[in-house]
Amino acid sequence: MLLPASASNHEKKQKRFILVGLGGSGKTEFCRKFAEQNQPSFWGVFWIDASSDETARHSYREISHIGGVDDNVKAAMNWLAGLAHPWLLIIDNADDPNMQVENYFPGGERGHILVTTRRPALKHLGNVGRRFAELERLDEIEAHDLLLKHAQEEKPWTETARTLAKRITEVLGYLPLAVVCAGRAIAEGITTLAEYISWFNHSWDRVRSHSRRSGRDVDETNKNVFAPYEAMLQSLGHENSQSAQDAIELLKLLSLLHHEDISFEIMVKAARNSPAEEAQSRKKVDEEQQHLLVGKGTNMAMKGKTWRRTIRDGIIQAGT
């Protein structure tokens, strides 16, 4: 349907398909799988973060670099439109009602565009097959089984476990992502089947409280995704281990970066960096700081490692 037609049966039109569903229903994961499994059918696969006009423009600028054209949306779209081979463009998270997502459709006949959105109003933009698909919630039995599987409950599952799973999945709206997160939290001993719902509600209260203090309204439709993540973060804070604290600080660090720009190479380079060079660099920085403070008549006592240094040292040690 969305795959390129054979040369003898080539339709001279751009193909578009719309995926509609709630947050956490698996839209993005579906696109990833589709792109992975069908990559050989396309000359290139490109991804647009359509969370906002700003992120969409940023994504197109990245595409313009690939095409070697001017650093702007129009140039990138014209480059795609002029390609002689079939290409796949995934426009992900087009949820903003103020965005005109069709403005980000390049021209040309070789394009295959897959759009993910929570907005049913965008269904009409599809033009192949059924034009759109709605990713619905799991049915009850599927949700129960998925939860107990990821919770690593021993089989055969007891009636008590099934009853608790039924209550939990109902609270989570039968959304796959939320159910998987819940199962993992239970498997890792962060909470239990019996205590999960109260643990979940407490986490959601924290999310809403933080949002109010920051002056931002939290979208209730994200409850079933945000709350499990918040709860798992809080559970890490209660662990009396260095690895848990490192995980928290690493999450804080990564949260400052746009998800498209977190390169695995950052970790690789840090792991491969010479420990001797790293130690020398730290010593030089400490000496410079000491010199500045002494110059002001202040004596600086040696402090413990900062969390940034702890994470950095941990990565280096892991790579040596």
mmCIF file of C-alpha atoms in Angstrom:
data_model
loop_
_atom_site.group_PDB
_atom_site.id
_atom_site.type_symbol
_atom_site.label_atom_id
_atom_site.label_comp_id
_atom_site.label_asym_id
_atom_site.label_seq_id
_atom_site.Cartn_x
_atom_site.Cartn_y
_atom_site.Cartn_z
ATOM 1 C CA MET A 1 0.000 0.000 0.000
ATOM 2 C CA LEU A 2 2.614 2.573 1.053
ATOM 3 C CA LEU A 3 5.494 0.665 -0.530
ATOM 4 C CA PRO A 4 6.872 1.699 -3.925
ATOM 5 C CA ALA A 5 5.101 0.133 -6.892
ATOM 6 C CA SER A 6 7.014 -1.828 -9.517
ATOM 7 C CA ALA A 7 8.460 0.111 -12.422
ATOM 8 C CA SER A 8 5.746 -1.240 -14.733
ATOM 9 C CA ASN A 9 2.973 -0.303 -12.325
ATOM 10 C CA HIS A 10 4.251 3.044 -11.121
ATOM 11 C CA GLU A 11 1.499 5.411 -9.989
ATOM 12 C CA LYS A 12 2.412 8.992 -10.718
ATOM 13 C CA LYS A 13 1.388 10.394 -7.372
ATOM 14 C CA GLN A 14 2.763 10.877 -3.916
ATOM 15 C CA LYS A 15 1.527 8.324 -1.371
ATOM 16 C CA ARG A 16 0.440 9.380 2.103
ATOM 17 C CA PHE A 17 -0.914 7.383 5.039
ATOM 18 C CA ILE A 18 -2.049 8.711 8.437
ATOM 19 C CA LEU A 19 -1.652 6.861 11.758
ATOM 20 C CA VAL A 20 -4.014 8.146 14.451
ATOM 21 C CA GLY A 21 -3.929 7.177 18.114
ATOM 22 C CA LEU A 22 -3.513 8.284 21.712
ATOM 23 C CA GLY A 23 -0.098 8.942 23.197
ATOM 24 C CA GLY A 24 1.498 5.643 24.130
ATOM 25 C CA SER A 25 -0.539 3.634 21.633
ATOM 26 C CA GLY A 26 2.561 2.644 19.646
ATOM 27 C CA LYS A 27 2.418 4.977 16.624
ATOM 28 C CA THR A 28 6.084 5.885 16.630
ATOM 29 C CA GLU A 29 7.170 2.302 17.268
ATOM 30 C CA PHE A 30 5.049 1.168 14.325
ATOM 31 C CA CYS A 31 6.838 3.686 12.087
ATOM 32 C CA ARG A 32 10.232 2.534 13.299
ATOM 33 C CA LYS A 33 9.379 -1.084 12.524
ATOM 34 C CA PHE A 34 7.930 -0.185 9.131
ATOM 35 C CA ALA A 35 11.032 1.793 8.197
ATOM 36 C CA GLU A 36 13.372 -0.930 9.471
ATOM 37 C CA GLN A 37 11.619 -3.773 7.673
ATOM 38 C CA ASN A 38 11.089 -1.922 4.392
ATOM 39 C CA GLN A 39 14.270 0.148 4.199
ATOM 40 C CA PRO A 40 15.556 -1.753 1.117
ATOM 41 C CA SER A 41 12.484 -0.566 -0.809
ATOM 42 C CA PHE A 42 13.425 3.093 -0.380
ATOM 43 C CA TRP A 43 16.406 5.093 -1.562
ATOM 44 C CA GLY A 44 16.300 6.992 1.721
ATOM 45 C CA VAL A 45 14.287 7.206 4.936
ATOM 46 C CA PHE A 46 13.848 10.620 6.581
ATOM 47 C CA TRP A 47 12.268 11.600 9.894
ATOM 48 C CA ILE A 48 10.512 14.858 10.800
ATOM 49 C CA ASP A 49 9.821 15.696 14.451
ATOM 50 C CA ALA A 50 6.493 17.510 14.061
ATOM 51 C CA SER A 51 5.995 18.255 17.759
ATOM 52 C CA SER A 52 6.085 21.932 16.770
ATOM 53 C CA ASP A 53 6.890 24.110 13.773
ATOM 54 C CA GLU A 54 10.300 24.765 15.295
ATOM 55 C CA THR A 55 11.220 21.086 15.588
ATOM 56 C CA ALA A 56 9.886 20.393 12.093
ATOM 57 C CA ARG A 57 12.047 23.156 10.639
ATOM 58 C CA HIS A 58 15.047 21.798 12.532
ATOM 59 C CA SER A 59 14.465 18.324 11.089
ATOM 60 C CA TYR A 60 14.272 19.720 7.584
ATOM 61 C CA ARG A 61 17.512 21.623 8.087
ATOM 62 C CA GLU A 62 19.148 18.304 8.941
ATOM 63 C CA ILE A 63 17.789 16.887 5.682
ATOM 64 C CA SER A 64 19.151 19.895 3.783
ATOM 65 C CA HIS A 65 22.633 19.007 5.039
ATOM 66 C CA ILE A 66 22.226 15.490 3.674
ATOM 67 C CA GLY A 67 21.171 16.877 0.311
ATOM 68 C CA GLY A 68 23.932 19.471 0.236
ATOM 69 C CA VAL A 69 21.467 22.309 -0.353
ATOM 70 C CA ASP A 70 20.699 25.597 1.404
ATOM 71 C CA ASP A 71 19.996 25.354 5.116
ATOM 72 C CA ASN A 72 16.225 25.907 5.067
ATOM 73 C CA VAL A 73 12.923 24.045 4.822
ATOM 74 C CA LYS A 74 12.101 25.058 1.245
ATOM 75 C CA ALA A 75 15.458 23.905 -0.112
ATOM 76 C CA ALA A 76 15.199 20.568 1.706
ATOM 77 C CA MET A 77 11.663 19.960 0.453
ATOM 78 C CA ASN A 78 12.640 20.850 -3.123
ATOM 79 C CA TRP A 79 15.575 18.449 -2.912
ATOM 80 C CA LEU A 80 13.300 15.601 -1.807
ATOM 81 C CA ALA A 81 10.743 16.472 -4.487
ATOM 82 C CA GLY A 82 13.406 16.245 -7.170
ATOM 83 C CA LEU A 83 14.779 12.837 -6.228
ATOM 84 C CA ALA A 84 14.455 10.219 -8.955
ATOM 85 C CA HIS A 85 14.171 7.301 -6.538
ATOM 86 C CA PRO A 86 11.439 6.432 -3.993
ATOM 87 C CA TRP A 87 11.893 7.835 -0.502
ATOM 88 C CA LEU A 88 10.049 7.524 2.812
ATOM 89 C CA LEU A 89 9.303 10.539 4.993
ATOM 90 C CA ILE A 90 7.952 9.951 8.510
ATOM 91 C CA ILE A 91 6.267 13.018 10.023
ATOM 92 C CA ASP A 92 5.988 12.091 13.685
ATOM 93 C CA ASN A 93 3.910 13.599 16.514
ATOM 94 C CA ALA A 94 1.861 16.040 14.421
ATOM 95 C CA ASP A 95 -0.392 16.732 17.400
ATOM 96 C CA ASP A 96 -0.414 20.538 17.577
ATOM 97 C CA PRO A 97 -3.839 21.770 16.369
ATOM 98 C CA ASN A 98 -2.240 25.032 15.241
ATOM 99 C CA MET A 99 0.210 23.317 12.897
ATOM 100 C CA GLN A 100 -0.600 23.028 9.200
ATOM 101 C CA VAL A 101 1.115 19.680 8.731
ATOM 102 C CA GLU A 102 0.417 19.653 4.997
ATOM 103 C CA ASN A 103 2.851 22.565 4.682
ATOM 104 C CA TYR A 104 5.590 20.034 5.388
ATOM 105 C CA PHE A 105 4.670 17.676 2.527
ATOM 106 C CA PRO A 106 7.316 17.920 -0.201
ATOM 107 C CA GLY A 107 6.141 17.761 -3.809
ATOM 108 C CA GLY A 108 7.107 15.133 -6.359
ATOM 109 C CA GLU A 109 5.819 11.709 -7.341
ATOM 110 C CA ARG A 110 8.376 9.510 -5.609
ATOM 111 C CA GLY A 111 7.469 10.388 -2.033
ATOM 112 C CA HIS A 112 5.899 8.050 0.500
ATOM 113 C CA ILE A 113 4.771 9.903 3.620
ATOM 114 C CA LEU A 114 3.700 8.388 6.929
ATOM 115 C CA VAL A 115 2.156 10.793 9.480
ATOM 116 C CA THR A 116 1.544 10.025 13.163
ATOM 117 C CA THR A 117 -0.918 12.152 15.108
ATOM 118 C CA ARG A 118 -3.465 12.246 17.904
ATOM 119 C CA ARG A 119 -5.724 14.420 15.715
ATOM 120 C CA PRO A 120 -8.480 12.493 13.926
ATOM 121 C CA ALA A 121 -9.050 15.609 11.805
ATOM 122 C CA LEU A 122 -5.917 14.775 9.807
ATOM 123 C CA LYS A 123 -7.311 11.506 8.461
ATOM 124 C CA HIS A 124 -8.318 13.168 5.184
ATOM 125 C CA LEU A 125 -4.659 13.819 4.298
ATOM 126 C CA GLY A 126 -4.109 10.143 3.498
ATOM 127 C CA ASN A 127 -4.566 9.113 -0.130
ATOM 128 C CA VAL A 128 -3.683 5.407 -0.395
ATOM 129 C CA GLY A 129 -5.596 2.309 0.702
ATOM 130 C CA ARG A 130 -7.883 3.085 3.602
ATOM 131 C CA ARG A 131 -6.053 6.442 3.883
ATOM 132 C CA PHE A 132 -5.615 6.089 7.659
ATOM 133 C CA ALA A 133 -5.464 3.616 10.521
ATOM 134 C CA GLU A 134 -6.365 4.111 14.153
ATOM 135 C CA LEU A 135 -4.105 2.387 16.659
ATOM 136 C CA GLU A 136 -6.527 1.465 19.375
ATOM 137 C CA ARG A 137 -5.980 0.370 22.922
ATOM 138 C CA LEU A 138 -5.189 -3.250 23.635
ATOM 139 C CA ASP A 139 -8.131 -5.448 24.426
ATOM 140 C CA GLU A 140 -8.448 -6.547 28.037
ATOM 141 C CA ILE A 141 -6.906 -10.002 27.687
ATOM 142 C CA GLU A 142 -3.976 -8.709 25.612
ATOM 143 C CA ALA A 143 -3.321 -5.978 28.182
ATOM 144 C CA HIS A 144 -3.449 -8.412 31.133
ATOM 145 C CA ASP A 145 -1.066 -10.826 29.437
ATOM 146 C CA LEU A 146 1.345 -8.047 28.411
ATOM 147 C CA LEU A 147 1.474 -6.674 31.950
ATOM 148 C CA LEU A 148 2.056 -10.030 33.634
ATOM 149 C CA LYS A 149 4.661 -10.990 31.045
ATOM 150 C CA HIS A 150 6.714 -7.822 31.597
ATOM 151 C CA ALA A 151 6.169 -8.081 35.358
ATOM 152 C CA GLN A 152 7.831 -11.526 35.081
ATOM 153 C CA GLU A 153 5.068 -13.174 37.057
ATOM 154 C CA GLU A 154 5.528 -16.924 37.187
ATOM 155 C CA LYS A 155 3.143 -19.056 35.189
ATOM 156 C CA PRO A 156 0.533 -20.345 35.573
ATOM 157 C CA TRP A 157 -0.846 -16.951 36.598
ATOM 158 C CA THR A 158 -3.067 -17.074 39.641
ATOM 159 C CA GLU A 159 -6.562 -15.671 39.755
ATOM 160 C CA THR A 160 -5.322 -13.001 42.160
ATOM 161 C CA ALA A 161 -2.627 -11.911 39.708
ATOM 162 C CA ARG A 162 -5.149 -11.735 36.875
ATOM 163 C CA THR A 163 -7.565 -9.692 38.981
ATOM 164 C CA LEU A 164 -4.847 -7.202 39.934
ATOM 165 C CA ALA A 165 -3.657 -7.037 36.319
ATOM 166 C CA LYS A 166 -7.221 -6.258 35.229
ATOM 167 C CA ARG A 167 -7.456 -3.324 37.650
ATOM 168 C CA ILE A 168 -4.043 -1.947 36.674
ATOM 169 C CA THR A 169 -4.557 -2.127 32.912
ATOM 170 C CA GLU A 170 -7.952 -0.467 33.252
ATOM 171 C CA VAL A 171 -6.336 2.447 35.108
ATOM 172 C CA LEU A 172 -3.670 2.662 32.386
ATOM 173 C CA GLY A 173 -6.265 2.827 29.637
ATOM 174 C CA TYR A 174 -4.951 -0.371 28.012
ATOM 175 C CA LEU A 175 -2.147 1.636 26.357
ATOM 176 C CA PRO A 176 0.801 -0.590 25.342
ATOM 177 C CA LEU A 177 3.583 1.779 26.435
ATOM 178 C CA ALA A 178 2.042 2.424 29.854
ATOM 179 C CA VAL A 179 1.387 -1.292 30.408
ATOM 180 C CA VAL A 180 4.975 -2.214 29.527
ATOM 181 C CA CYS A 181 6.353 0.471 31.885
ATOM 182 C CA ALA A 182 4.144 -0.813 34.682
ATOM 183 C CA GLY A 183 5.314 -4.368 34.128
ATOM 184 C CA ARG A 184 8.960 -3.364 34.217
ATOM 185 C CA ALA A 185 8.492 -1.399 37.428
ATOM 186 C CA ILE A 186 6.944 -4.461 39.061
ATOM 187 C CA ALA A 187 9.613 -6.815 37.703
ATOM 188 C CA GLU A 188 12.380 -4.616 39.088
ATOM 189 C CA GLY A 189 10.806 -4.597 42.550
ATOM 190 C CA ILE A 190 9.989 -0.888 42.508
ATOM 191 C CA THR A 191 6.379 -1.691 43.349
ATOM 192 C CA THR A 192 4.068 -4.706 43.359
ATOM 193 C CA LEU A 193 0.911 -5.759 41.589
ATOM 194 C CA ALA A 194 -1.082 -5.083 44.750
ATOM 195 C CA GLU A 195 0.429 -1.626 45.365
ATOM 196 C CA TYR A 196 0.799 -0.405 41.794
ATOM 197 C CA ILE A 197 -2.362 1.722 41.533
ATOM 198 C CA SER A 198 -1.679 3.767 44.682
ATOM 199 C CA TRP A 199 1.975 4.120 43.560
ATOM 200 C CA PHE A 200 0.771 5.311 40.145
ATOM 201 C CA ASN A 201 -1.687 7.852 41.585
ATOM 202 C CA HIS A 202 0.952 9.276 43.899
ATOM 203 C CA SER A 203 3.292 9.707 40.941
ATOM 204 C CA TRP A 204 0.645 11.516 38.919
ATOM 205 C CA ASP A 205 0.017 13.883 41.834
ATOM 206 C CA ARG A 206 3.705 14.740 41.802
ATOM 207 C CA VAL A 207 3.654 15.429 38.049
ATOM 208 C CA ARG A 208 0.674 17.769 38.401
ATOM 209 C CA SER A 209 2.235 19.507 41.391
ATOM 210 C CA HIS A 210 5.498 20.163 39.517
ATOM 211 C CA SER A 211 3.553 21.429 36.509
ATOM 212 C CA ARG A 212 1.525 23.881 38.563
ATOM 213 C CA ARG A 213 4.622 25.274 40.260
ATOM 214 C CA SER A 214 6.258 25.822 36.870
ATOM 215 C CA GLY A 215 3.178 27.628 35.584
ATOM 216 C CA ARG A 216 2.403 25.041 32.930
ATOM 217 C CA ASP A 217 -0.683 22.916 32.522
ATOM 218 C CA VAL A 218 -0.085 19.196 32.159
ATOM 219 C CA ASP A 219 -2.094 17.370 29.526
ATOM 220 C CA GLU A 220 -4.306 14.796 31.246
ATOM 221 C CA THR A 221 -4.098 12.590 28.158
ATOM 222 C CA ASN A 222 -0.406 12.017 28.997
ATOM 223 C CA LYS A 223 -1.184 10.728 32.490
ATOM 224 C CA ASN A 224 -0.741 7.070 31.658
ATOM 225 C CA VAL A 225 2.719 7.686 30.201
ATOM 226 C CA PHE A 226 4.135 10.433 32.442
ATOM 227 C CA ALA A 227 3.148 8.938 35.780
ATOM 228 C CA PRO A 228 4.990 5.589 35.395
ATOM 229 C CA TYR A 229 8.174 7.388 34.317
ATOM 230 C CA GLU A 230 7.930 9.801 37.253
ATOM 231 C CA ALA A 231 7.378 6.921 39.653
ATOM 232 C CA MET A 232 10.406 5.022 38.381
ATOM 233 C CA LEU A 233 12.536 8.157 38.701
ATOM 234 C CA GLN A 234 11.428 8.627 42.304
ATOM 235 C CA SER A 235 12.159 5.000 43.108
ATOM 236 C CA LEU A 236 15.724 5.478 41.892
ATOM 237 C CA GLY A 237 16.035 8.371 44.330
ATOM 238 C CA HIS A 238 15.225 6.066 47.224
ATOM 239 C CA GLU A 239 17.887 3.543 46.302
ATOM 240 C CA ASN A 240 21.023 3.741 48.380
ATOM 241 C CA SER A 241 23.411 2.907 45.576
ATOM 242 C CA GLN A 242 25.875 4.802 43.432
ATOM 243 C CA SER A 243 24.483 3.290 40.232
ATOM 244 C CA ALA A 244 20.985 4.628 41.019
ATOM 245 C CA GLN A 245 22.307 8.110 41.710
ATOM 246 C CA ASP A 246 24.366 8.014 38.519
ATOM 247 C CA ALA A 247 21.275 6.985 36.589
ATOM 248 C CA ILE A 248 19.324 9.956 37.963
ATOM 249 C CA GLU A 249 22.052 12.444 37.137
ATOM 250 C CA LEU A 250 22.477 10.977 33.684
ATOM 251 C CA LEU A 251 18.727 11.332 33.066
ATOM 252 C CA LYS A 252 18.907 14.967 34.163
ATOM 253 C CA LEU A 253 21.828 15.572 31.836
ATOM 254 C CA LEU A 254 20.151 13.919 28.850
ATOM 255 C CA SER A 255 16.903 15.793 29.514
ATOM 256 C CA LEU A 256 18.681 19.007 28.547
ATOM 257 C CA LEU A 257 19.407 17.681 25.059
ATOM 258 C CA HIS A 258 16.985 17.383 22.173
ATOM 259 C CA HIS A 259 16.275 13.695 21.631
ATOM 260 C CA GLU A 260 17.447 13.868 18.004
ATOM 261 C CA ASP A 261 20.862 15.156 19.029
ATOM 262 C CA ILE A 262 21.881 12.630 21.689
ATOM 263 C CA SER A 263 24.607 10.810 19.816
ATOM 264 C CA PHE A 264 25.912 7.439 20.895
ATOM 265 C CA GLU A 265 29.325 8.716 19.812
ATOM 266 C CA ILE A 266 29.323 11.003 22.855
ATOM 267 C CA MET A 267 29.399 7.954 25.119
ATOM 268 C CA VAL A 268 31.874 6.085 22.930
ATOM 269 C CA LYS A 269 34.347 8.958 22.889
ATOM 270 C CA ALA A 270 34.059 9.411 26.640
ATOM 271 C CA ALA A 271 34.625 5.695 27.228
ATOM 272 C CA ARG A 272 37.670 5.618 24.942
ATOM 273 C CA ASN A 273 39.243 8.788 26.292
ATOM 274 C CA SER A 274 42.559 8.104 27.992
ATOM 275 C CA PRO A 275 42.171 8.011 31.807
ATOM 276 C CA ALA A 276 45.592 9.643 32.120
ATOM 277 C CA GLU A 277 44.538 12.526 29.884
ATOM 278 C CA GLU A 278 41.306 12.883 31.802
ATOM 279 C CA ALA A 279 43.124 12.979 35.150
ATOM 280 C CA GLN A 280 45.578 15.545 33.840
ATOM 281 C CA SER A 281 42.754 17.712 32.550
ATOM 282 C CA ARG A 282 40.951 17.573 35.907
ATOM 283 C CA LYS A 283 44.122 18.460 37.772
ATOM 284 C CA LYS A 284 44.699 21.453 35.539
ATOM 285 C CA VAL A 285 41.157 22.742 36.100
ATOM 286 C CA ASP A 286 41.458 22.288 39.869
ATOM 287 C CA GLU A 287 44.790 24.120 39.912
ATOM 288 C CA GLU A 288 43.354 27.005 37.928
ATOM 289 C CA GLN A 289 40.395 27.295 40.273
ATOM 290 C CA GLN A 290 42.672 27.148 43.319
ATOM 291 C CA HIS A 291 44.924 29.830 41.825
ATOM 292 C CA LEU A 292 41.975 32.168 41.213
ATOM 293 C CA LEU A 293 40.642 31.772 44.732
ATOM 294 C CA VAL A 294 44.048 32.154 46.372
ATOM 295 C CA GLY A 295 44.521 35.319 44.367
ATOM 296 C CA LYS A 296 41.377 36.651 46.018
ATOM 297 C CA GLY A 297 42.645 35.702 49.459
ATOM 298 C CA THR A 298 40.415 32.665 49.730
ATOM 299 C CA ASN A 299 41.535 29.151 50.474
ATOM 300 C CA MET A 300 39.626 26.417 48.640
ATOM 301 C CA ALA A 301 39.199 23.101 50.384
ATOM 302 C CA MET A 302 39.158 20.123 48.096
ATOM 303 C CA LYS A 303 35.606 19.067 47.408
ATOM 304 C CA GLY A 304 34.120 15.706 46.532
ATOM 305 C CA LYS A 305 33.415 14.808 42.941
ATOM 306 C CA THR A 306 30.506 16.512 41.248
ATOM 307 C CA TRP A 307 27.857 14.295 39.690
ATOM 308 C CA ARG A 308 29.108 15.271 36.247
ATOM 309 C CA ARG A 309 32.585 14.060 37.120
ATOM 310 C CA THR A 310 31.226 10.886 38.722
ATOM 311 C CA ILE A 311 29.326 9.948 35.573
ATOM 312 C CA ARG A 312 32.270 10.852 33.379
ATOM 313 C CA ASP A 313 34.668 8.782 35.471
ATOM 314 C CA GLY A 314 32.248 5.861 35.465
ATOM 315 C CA ILE A 315 32.040 5.894 31.689
ATOM 316 C CA ILE A 316 35.813 6.066 31.395
ATOM 317 C CA GLN A 317 36.329 3.182 33.807
ATOM 318 C CA ALA A 318 33.772 1.088 31.940
ATOM 319 C CA GLY A 319 35.667 1.601 28.708
ATOM 320 C CA THR A 320 39.097 0.662 30.056
#
